[in-house]
Coordinates of C-alpha atoms in Angstrom, one line a residue:
M39 CA -30.0 82.2 -2.6
R40 CA -29.4 78.6 -3.7
V41 CA -31.1 77.0 -6.7
I42 CA -31.1 73.2 -6.8
I43 CA -31.9 71.9 -10.2
Q44 CA -33.0 68.2 -10.4
D45 CA -33.9 66.2 -13.5
N46 CA -37.5 65.7 -12.6
Y47 CA -40.1 66.1 -9.9
E48 CA -39.3 62.8 -8.2
K49 CA -35.6 63.6 -7.8
M50 CA -36.5 67.2 -6.6
C51 CA -38.7 65.7 -3.9
V52 CA -36.1 63.2 -2.7
W53 CA -33.5 65.9 -2.5
A54 CA -35.8 68.2 -0.5
A55 CA -36.9 65.4 1.9
R56 CA -33.3 64.4 2.6
Y57 CA -32.3 68.0 3.2
I58 CA -35.1 68.4 5.7
A59 CA -34.2 65.1 7.4
S60 CA -30.6 66.2 7.7
K61 CA -31.7 69.4 9.4
I62 CA -33.9 67.6 11.8
N63 CA -31.2 65.0 12.6
G64 CA -28.6 67.7 13.0
H65 CA -30.7 69.9 15.4
R66 CA -28.8 70.2 18.7
E67 CA -30.6 73.1 20.3
N68 CA -32.3 72.6 23.6
R69 CA -35.8 73.0 22.0
P70 CA -37.8 71.3 19.3
F71 CA -37.0 71.6 15.6
V72 CA -39.7 73.9 14.2
L73 CA -40.8 73.0 10.7
G74 CA -43.2 75.1 8.5
L75 CA -45.3 73.1 6.1
P76 CA -47.4 73.7 3.0
T77 CA -50.3 71.9 1.3
G78 CA -51.1 71.4 -2.4
S79 CA -49.6 69.0 -5.0
S80 CA -46.0 70.3 -4.8
P81 CA -45.0 68.8 -1.5
L82 CA -46.7 65.4 -1.9
G83 CA -43.5 63.7 -3.1
V84 CA -41.5 65.2 -0.3
Y85 CA -44.1 64.0 2.3
A86 CA -44.0 60.5 0.8
E87 CA -40.2 60.4 1.1
L88 CA -40.2 61.8 4.6
I89 CA -42.8 59.1 5.6
R90 CA -40.6 56.4 4.1
M91 CA -37.5 57.8 6.0
N92 CA -39.5 58.0 9.2
R93 CA -40.8 54.5 9.0
S94 CA -37.3 53.1 8.2
G95 CA -35.8 54.9 11.2
Q96 CA -33.8 57.5 9.2
V97 CA -35.5 60.5 10.8
S98 CA -37.7 61.0 13.9
F99 CA -40.5 63.6 14.3
A100 CA -40.7 63.1 18.1
N101 CA -38.9 66.4 18.7
V102 CA -40.4 68.3 15.7
V103 CA -43.1 71.0 16.0
T104 CA -44.9 72.0 12.9
F105 CA -46.8 75.1 11.7
N106 CA -48.8 74.9 8.5
M107 CA -48.9 77.9 6.1
D108 CA -52.6 78.3 5.7
E109 CA -56.2 77.1 5.9
Y110 CA -59.5 78.0 4.2
V111 CA -62.0 80.1 6.1
G112 CA -65.2 78.3 6.7
L113 CA -64.1 74.7 6.2
P114 CA -64.2 72.4 9.3
H115 CA -61.5 69.9 10.0
E116 CA -63.5 67.0 8.6
H117 CA -64.1 68.6 5.2
D118 CA -62.1 66.7 2.7
Q119 CA -60.7 69.9 1.2
S120 CA -59.6 71.5 4.5
Y121 CA -55.9 71.7 4.9
W122 CA -56.2 70.1 8.3
Y123 CA -57.7 67.0 6.6
F124 CA -55.1 67.2 3.8
M125 CA -52.1 67.2 6.2
H126 CA -53.4 64.4 8.4
K127 CA -54.3 62.2 5.5
N128 CA -51.1 62.8 3.5
F129 CA -48.5 63.2 6.2
F130 CA -49.2 63.3 9.9
D131 CA -51.3 60.1 10.2
Q132 CA -48.6 58.2 8.4
L133 CA -45.7 59.2 10.7
T134 CA -44.8 56.9 13.5
D135 CA -43.8 59.3 16.2
I136 CA -45.1 62.9 15.7
R137 CA -46.9 64.2 18.8
K138 CA -50.4 65.6 18.2
E139 CA -49.8 68.5 20.5
N140 CA -46.8 69.5 18.3
I141 CA -49.0 70.0 15.2
H142 CA -50.3 73.5 14.6
I143 CA -52.7 74.4 11.8
L144 CA -54.8 77.6 11.6
N145 CA -58.4 77.2 12.4
G146 CA -60.6 78.2 9.5
M147 CA -63.7 78.0 11.7
A148 CA -62.3 80.3 14.4
P149 CA -65.1 82.8 15.6
D150 CA -62.5 85.6 15.5
P151 CA -60.2 85.0 12.6
E152 CA -57.9 88.0 13.3
A153 CA -57.4 86.8 16.9
E154 CA -56.6 83.3 15.6
C155 CA -53.9 84.7 13.3
E156 CA -52.4 86.8 16.1
A157 CA -52.3 83.8 18.4
Y158 CA -50.6 81.8 15.6
E159 CA -47.8 84.4 15.4
K160 CA -47.4 84.2 19.1
A161 CA -47.3 80.5 19.1
I162 CA -44.5 80.5 16.5
A163 CA -42.5 83.0 18.6
S164 CA -43.0 80.9 21.7
F165 CA -41.0 78.0 20.1
G166 CA -38.2 80.4 19.1
G167 CA -39.3 80.8 15.5
V168 CA -39.4 78.5 12.5
D169 CA -36.1 76.7 11.7
L170 CA -37.1 75.7 8.2
F171 CA -40.2 76.7 6.2
L172 CA -41.1 74.3 3.3
G173 CA -43.3 75.9 0.7
G174 CA -44.4 76.1 -2.9
I175 CA -45.4 79.0 -5.1
G176 CA -48.3 79.5 -7.5
V177 CA -48.0 80.3 -11.2
D178 CA -48.4 84.0 -10.3
G179 CA -45.6 83.7 -7.7
H180 CA -47.9 83.8 -4.6
L181 CA -46.4 82.2 -1.5
A182 CA -48.9 80.6 0.8
F183 CA -52.1 82.6 0.2
N184 CA -50.1 85.9 -0.2
E185 CA -51.6 86.9 -3.5
P186 CA -49.9 89.4 -5.8
F187 CA -49.5 92.9 -4.2
T188 CA -49.6 91.5 -0.6
S189 CA -47.1 93.4 1.5
L190 CA -43.7 91.8 1.7
T191 CA -43.7 92.5 5.4
S192 CA -47.2 91.0 6.0
R193 CA -47.9 88.8 9.0
T194 CA -50.4 86.0 9.5
G195 CA -53.8 87.2 8.7
V196 CA -57.0 86.9 6.6
R197 CA -56.5 86.8 2.9
N198 CA -59.0 87.4 0.1
L199 CA -58.5 84.9 -2.7
T200 CA -58.3 86.1 -6.3
T201 CA -60.5 84.7 -9.0
D202 CA -57.5 83.1 -10.6
T203 CA -56.6 81.3 -7.4
R204 CA -60.1 80.0 -7.0
I205 CA -60.2 78.8 -10.6
V206 CA -56.9 77.0 -10.1
N207 CA -58.0 75.4 -6.9
S208 CA -61.5 74.5 -8.2
R209 CA -60.0 71.2 -9.5
F210 CA -60.3 70.1 -5.8
F211 CA -63.9 71.3 -5.6
G212 CA -65.5 69.5 -8.5
N213 CA -64.1 72.1 -11.0
D214 CA -66.6 74.7 -9.6
P215 CA -64.8 77.9 -8.6
E216 CA -68.0 79.0 -6.7
K217 CA -67.4 76.2 -4.3
V218 CA -63.9 77.4 -3.4
P219 CA -63.9 79.6 -0.3
T220 CA -63.3 83.3 -0.9
Q221 CA -61.0 83.7 2.0
A222 CA -58.2 81.9 3.8
L223 CA -56.0 82.4 6.9
S224 CA -52.3 82.5 5.9
V225 CA -48.9 83.2 7.3
G226 CA -47.5 86.4 5.9
I227 CA -44.5 87.0 3.7
G228 CA -42.8 88.6 6.8
T229 CA -43.6 85.4 8.8
V230 CA -41.9 83.2 6.3
M231 CA -39.0 85.6 6.0
D232 CA -38.4 85.4 9.7
S233 CA -37.6 81.7 9.5
K234 CA -34.0 80.6 9.6
E235 CA -34.3 78.8 6.2
V236 CA -36.9 78.7 3.5
L237 CA -37.0 75.7 1.1
I238 CA -39.4 76.3 -1.9
L239 CA -40.5 73.6 -4.3
I240 CA -41.0 74.7 -7.9
S241 CA -41.8 72.1 -10.6
G242 CA -43.3 72.0 -14.0
H243 CA -43.4 74.3 -17.0
A244 CA -46.4 76.3 -15.7
K245 CA -44.2 77.5 -12.8
A246 CA -41.2 78.6 -15.1
R247 CA -42.1 82.3 -15.1
A248 CA -42.5 82.3 -11.3
L249 CA -39.1 80.7 -10.9
A250 CA -37.5 83.2 -13.2
R251 CA -39.1 86.1 -11.3
S252 CA -38.0 84.6 -8.0
V253 CA -34.4 84.4 -9.1
E254 CA -33.8 87.0 -11.7
G255 CA -36.6 89.6 -11.3
S256 CA -36.7 92.7 -9.2
V257 CA -38.1 92.5 -5.7
S258 CA -41.7 93.5 -6.0
Q259 CA -45.1 93.0 -4.3
R260 CA -46.3 92.0 -7.8
W261 CA -44.4 88.7 -7.4
T262 CA -44.4 88.0 -3.6
C263 CA -42.0 85.1 -4.3
S264 CA -39.3 87.7 -5.2
A265 CA -39.0 88.5 -1.5
L266 CA -36.9 85.3 -1.2
Q267 CA -34.0 87.2 -2.8
M268 CA -33.7 89.0 0.5
H269 CA -33.5 85.9 2.6
N270 CA -30.1 84.7 3.6
G271 CA -31.2 81.1 3.8
A272 CA -33.5 80.7 0.8
I273 CA -33.3 77.5 -1.3
L274 CA -35.3 76.9 -4.4
A275 CA -35.5 73.3 -5.4
C276 CA -36.8 72.8 -8.9
D277 CA -37.0 70.4 -11.8
E278 CA -35.8 70.9 -15.4
A279 CA -39.2 71.7 -16.6
A280 CA -39.4 74.8 -14.3
C281 CA -36.2 76.2 -15.7
G282 CA -37.5 77.2 -19.1
E283 CA -37.7 81.0 -18.4
L284 CA -34.2 81.3 -16.7
T285 CA -31.5 82.8 -18.8
V286 CA -28.9 80.3 -20.1
D287 CA -26.2 81.9 -18.0
T288 CA -28.2 81.7 -14.8
Y289 CA -29.2 78.1 -15.5
K290 CA -25.5 77.1 -16.1
Y291 CA -24.3 79.1 -13.0
F292 CA -26.5 77.2 -10.6
L293 CA -25.8 73.8 -12.3
D294 CA -22.1 74.5 -11.8
I295 CA -22.1 75.9 -8.3
E296 CA -24.5 73.2 -7.0
K297 CA -23.2 70.3 -9.0
D298 CA -22.3 68.3 -5.9
Q299 CA -25.9 68.6 -4.7
R300 CA -27.4 66.6 -7.6
L301 CA -28.6 63.1 -6.8

């Protein structure tokens, strides 16, 4: 596991975007580069930097296939809180050369949600798997919509959302948790772990405990983020504010070993 510590959120996002761009630009296989993507506030800075790099000719998405992590059940594409809407507004519609047919997002309105999830897993496999999965984690360590106690070998499927998650996400629904869907379609922990690399964004003091559990805690279904300890290509990009619960020795170790990676 690598832990990249940056001074603030902005520098963390620039580092992550440049890392992703370098992987896309360095891709030499005779197939598209497959990129897993999240929604939420954490990746917005990364998306802004990737858009800037794309428009300036520093990275092309013409040969990139994307798979998003999750989608609410029951929200149509045009709903302003659907993740389809979020991704097109904040990322896809602002890129100059991504192909619409290369964009994959789970359909929350699918008549058979389980069949939709099974087809999603097959679609990922058809492209040779995910090369890099970008993600974020919740304050309770959940990755995508894999709430605490979700199996660490889980695959894409229907997830019931906890009250805590609905309360946190209610800020996007007029601060009314009752308006937040009770279910979502989500890739599984096993799905993410199958990718060649995983790059997780962790920023802010509220995520400090989750970062510490991801790095120093035992591997447990209680903290689904802890599964990252078993991934040979896991990178946690964080800001200083998120490091408050790390032990001093751990903090100093990663600053030292990754000192050449600081902006």
